[in-house]
Amino acid sequence: MDRTASPSQAPHRAGFACFVGRPNAGKSTLTNALVGTKVAITSNRPQTTRHTVRGIVHRPDAQLVLVDTPGLHKPRTLLGERLNDVVRTTWAEVDVIGFCLPADQKLGPGDRFIASELAEIKKTPKVAIVTKTDLVDSKRLAEQLIAIQQLGQELGIEWAEIIPVSAVGDKQVGLLADLIVPLLPEGPALYPEGDLTDEPEQVMVAELIREAALEGVRDELPHSIAVVVEEMLPREDRPADKPLLDIHANVYIERPSQKGIIIGPKGSRLKEVGMKSRKHIEALLGTPVFLDLHVKVAKDWQRDPKQLRKLGF
């Protein structure tokens, strides 16, 4: 079957979109829902996406490449400033920007700060996406839609679309893709059909470990964890039908006192992190994995340019 010929002969479109919004606005969850598999790290801690994780949505008429940027925020550390630079560079390079605003929270100074930055970027079409609609009733949702419309008018942003979605309830996620596609430039697919992300596998594995590590220590160490995968090697002398991938990774924290928090009593928490992340890693890579985790201290890494470089920022 010729995939390029559609009944109406509409041209094939391909391009990049990114979701922005203050931390925890539902950007990564939305990326995962659109792609249909877990590619971006999701956590209900702010500041969990540190890499530009791209999810790729393949359709007969289009290919939508989702670039996931860190949440933009007022920076307090060198890491914060670098993250904000990454955000602005990304905005200037994509074809569509989706601004995520949670339905269950009134628009606040954080949203306004991002919207005013968005208003500076004139050429790129902007779609306002009201996320987490499963958490509110229709009256609250209507109020939020009106507030977003007004915010656009105040700042001189013309929304290409305003669309409510719930990635968790899978409501309107397909429609969101339908609305973004016409805003993309015409052109052939940018990635081969089987690809879901172009992130190097080691980075994605590190993110999955980091997500599992964050889960147990939400309040104690929100930003103090970095993970570096030192090596991923197929184990030798394994029969072809029983492969095993050895993954050695270091979990870095900022202070010796945090070590016990991550390791837990008798190593129980680290074991839990290993089990949880291993399940996701095996699903991602499609192969059994032996995961070797070590906790190390990288003193005040968020403020030290040399450490930041070493840890991949």
Coordinates of N, CA and C in Angstrom, one line a residue, residues 4-5 16 71 76 80 83 138 141 143 150 161 190 194 219 233 259 278:
T4 N 2.0 7.2 1.0 CA 2.1 8.7 0.8 C 0.8 9.1 0.1
A5 N 0.1 8.3 -0.6 CA -1.1 8.7 -1.3 C -2.3 8.6 -0.4
F16 N 8.9 19.8 14.2 CA 9.2 19.7 15.6 C 8.2 20.5 16.4
G71 N 11.3 22.6 32.5 CA 10.4 23.7 32.8 C 11.2 25.0 32.9
R76 N 17.9 29.9 40.2 CA 18.6 30.2 41.4 C 20.1 29.7 41.4
G80 N 20.2 26.0 36.9 CA 18.9 26.7 36.5 C 19.1 27.6 35.3
L83 N 19.5 25.6 32.2 CA 18.3 25.0 31.8 C 17.4 26.0 31.0
S138 N -16.9 20.9 34.5 CA -16.9 21.7 33.3 C -16.9 23.2 33.6
L141 N -13.4 24.2 34.1 CA -12.7 24.1 32.8 C -13.0 25.4 32.0
E143 N -13.9 28.3 32.9 CA -13.2 29.5 33.5 C -11.8 29.5 33.1
Q150 N -7.9 35.4 27.7 CA -7.6 36.7 28.1 C -6.1 37.0 28.3
E161 N -4.6 27.6 18.6 CA -5.7 26.7 19.1 C -5.6 26.8 20.7
L190 N 11.2 12.8 9.0 CA 12.6 13.1 9.5 C 13.3 11.9 10.1
G194 N 10.3 3.1 12.7 CA 10.3 2.4 14.0 C 10.7 3.3 15.2
D219 N 10.4 14.5 48.9 CA 10.6 15.7 49.7 C 12.0 16.0 50.1
L233 N 26.9 -3.1 28.5 CA 27.6 -4.1 27.7 C 26.8 -5.5 27.7
K259 N 23.5 10.2 51.4 CA 23.7 8.8 51.0 C 22.8 7.8 51.6
R278 N 14.7 -1.3 36.7 CA 15.1 -2.4 35.8 C 13.8 -2.8 34.9

